[in-house]
Amino acid sequence: MDIVMGVWGFFQNNILTKPAFFVGLIVLIGYLLLKKPVYEAIAGFIKATVGYMILNVASGGLVGNFRPILAGLNQRFNLNAAVIDPYFGQAAAQKAVEEIGRSFTMMMQVLLVAFIWNLLLVLLRKLTKVRTVFITGHIMVQQSSTALWMVLLCFPGLKDPGVIMMLGLLLGTYWAVASNMTVNAAQELTDGGNFAVGHQQMFGVWAVDKLAERIGKKSGGKKIEDLKLPGFLSIFNENIVATSILMTLFFGAIMCILGPATMHELDKGFGKSQSFVFYIIEKSFNFAVYLQILQLGVRLFVAELTESFQGISSKILPGSMPAVDCAATYGFGHPNAVTVGFLFGAFGQFLAIIGLIVFRSPVFIITGFVPVFFDNATFAVFANRKGGLKAAVIVTFISGIVQVLGGAFAAWYFGLAKFGGWHGNFDWDTVWPVFGLLMKNMQYVGVAICIIFLLAIPQLEYRFGKYRKEAYFKVAEDYDSVKKA
């Protein structure tokens, strides 16, 4: 047993929770199963790993560059609040678990059980109708952390093995089913890119795909790329220019409110001799820089993953596809959709935060960059394709409101507000609070209801969805033939 745990410990610490190497390993195995020459398999491993590292650099840069600005609102105005952000949520969950004397290391054991269960559901795909393997390692860690606290809160007397098995089954079912729900939308967006979304807003992607189409039919569906702005406004047709200007206005206003003294304290990169105006411009332009880097990484690793996963799909997990970071979709939509999603999602969040103040909510919320950007940018990319600009604006604005109100309720109900954070992404402000309510009030029956509900979703999609029966699996296996049919 010690040997098995040692091997698992090495795998989880060096590969599973390092998504770049995890994706690289999948590409390597896929190419070897396709009987590619070893040197081609190694080259694919390198390109996929480096591509994902580039994506991580961009994602980390976006988060690191702007989180201090948003968190600075808390410090500047002495607000006692919870930050809706998965990193803050993970830290809050760890503090809460340790405060009640339980071991936070259970989180990694939960992750193992959940991942194995996801694989089993795909292996039994003829029965389960599940087609996706969730492989976004850092997201798996964040979700395991928050879910662990929810289960410990709802079942305080449950021993560690029971917690690990029960939560592993629930979380693994969520990963498998929710990512499976994004297959149709992702295949249509990428024209058969052969990957699904494995992130924090999978139920949201499914809902946006349905809602945006209806909005588009009523509004004519004019897309962002169809806009032809007149005169000087035509500069906004250029993604880099539009992003840089809009972010300068948006974040510039926030930084002016905070003032140079606060920014000097929060950001060590703000030199004492540097002009505050040029500091604002630099921080805002970095948004456009990181978006360009992100799209470069996406193009590099998605190309390798798409081709190589055919080996795994044909030899090990027939008819399956990987579920990867939501940022992988950004290269398949109009670049300005990402900016539109972020801006209107932020407007929705700020409006909801004002509502919390007006109605004297017991929990005050601070915007977290990860939900307000990655959730809403993803929604805008999907919404723009199906329903155009109007759909992208409406769904992301609503998403922003939902993130704040759902996050405020969850942070209060699950007791993480006093630890300063909540997970904050769309699924964790909608679906998971409902799961928590069921578990807390109905105990084991509630857990059973959650798992049965999740397992029923692919069955319903198989029988009544857009691509039903024979086409259901072909969407993942041979999208071109489905499109022609």
Phi, psi and omega in degrees: 000322179297323179294316179299314180293327177294316178297316179297320179300317178297315182296315183290324183281332187249343184231301187300318181268006174245087189304331179298313179287328178297311178297318179300318179296319178298317178297315179301310180298318181299315180293323178294321177293332175279000179063035172287155174303148183303320182294327176290322178296318179294318178299319178296319177303314182295313183296319179293317180295313180296319178301317179291325176298321178297316177300318180295321178299316180294314180297315178297323179294317178299313181293310184294328183288325189247345179301317179301328181293313181288318178294335179298334176300325178296313183288319185297323185249015176052047181270132175267100192217165174259135178269124179272094184201135184298332179288318175293322179296319178297316179296319179295318179297319180296317178298319182293318180296315182290330180294329180269008174082018178259159183274126179286345179294345175303334183304318181288328176291323174300317180301318180299309181299317182296318181294316178298319179296321175301314179298318180296321179296326177286319177301327179263033189300329178299330179267315187274336184067023178266134186239000191236144175248119182283117186234015181274092193303312184292330176290323178299320179295314181298316183290322177299324182294308182294317181295326178300314180296321180299317180291318179296325177292319183280333182231068186297336181267357183285132181287162185306311180302321178295319178299313184298313183291314183295312181290324178301318179293317180295312184291319179296324177294318177299313180302313184293312186285313184294318177294325177298328179294341182267357186302308184299313181296318181292320179295321178291319180296315186267001183055050178084039179290347176062041167214154177248176179268126175236084187215222188249001188223040187289319173299323179296318178300316179299314181294318180298319180301322179283315185291318184297323180298320179291320178297318181297322180294326181280332186257000182092346173068028179294124187268167181301319182290345179276348183289129175240097185281140184275157171053223184294338179293346181296342178296338180285353173289339177273122185302313183297318180293313182298314181298314183297316182292313182295320179290327177296317178293316185291300183285333177299319179297317180295316182292328176293323177295318180291322179090154183297326181297315179295319181293324175299321181289322184278327188239107180291345178281354178273100183295147182296331182266359183280140177294136180297324180296314181288332174296315178299315180297317181298312181298320182288319179293333178300333178301312179295323180298309183293329176295320178294319178296317181301314182294327176297312179298320180300312182300324185287310186278329180294321180300315180291317183296318182298314182289315187286330183294345175299328178294314178293319182295324183275331188254325187247307183238079185304135176072014182260167174213155180282147173252117190240181182306140181299335180297341178297340181278344188294331180286355183251002177241175177293134184305325182288346177297323179299315180293316179301315180299315180297312185296311184285331172296320178294320177299317178298318179296314182296322177296317179294324178296319175300321177298321177298321180292313183299318184265012173054056178297143177292343178236126175261142185247137171253133180301134173257140186292322184300308178295314186293333177265298190292320176299306190283329174296318179296314179300319182294322179298313179290318183294320180297322180293319184272326187229000177082192185300316183299318179296318180299319180292312185294311186291326180284326176297314177297318179302317179300317178296315180298319181301316182287310183293317177294321178294321179296316179298313184296317180298323178285311187293322182265008170072020181264355179299322182289345176262002169090009182199160171216157186305310166089339180283164193305308182299330183272000171252357183232289187290312186291325172300325176294316176303317180297319178299316179296317181294319184288325185264336183241001176054231186295329176297321178296318177298316179299319179298317180299313182292317179297318177302313181296313182294336179285335185299308179297331177295318179292320178297320181297322185269329187233359185284179181301316177252095187252163177050244186299323183287340185302311180279331180293333177303321179275330185270317186212077186296326181301318181293324177293320181296319179294319180294000000 
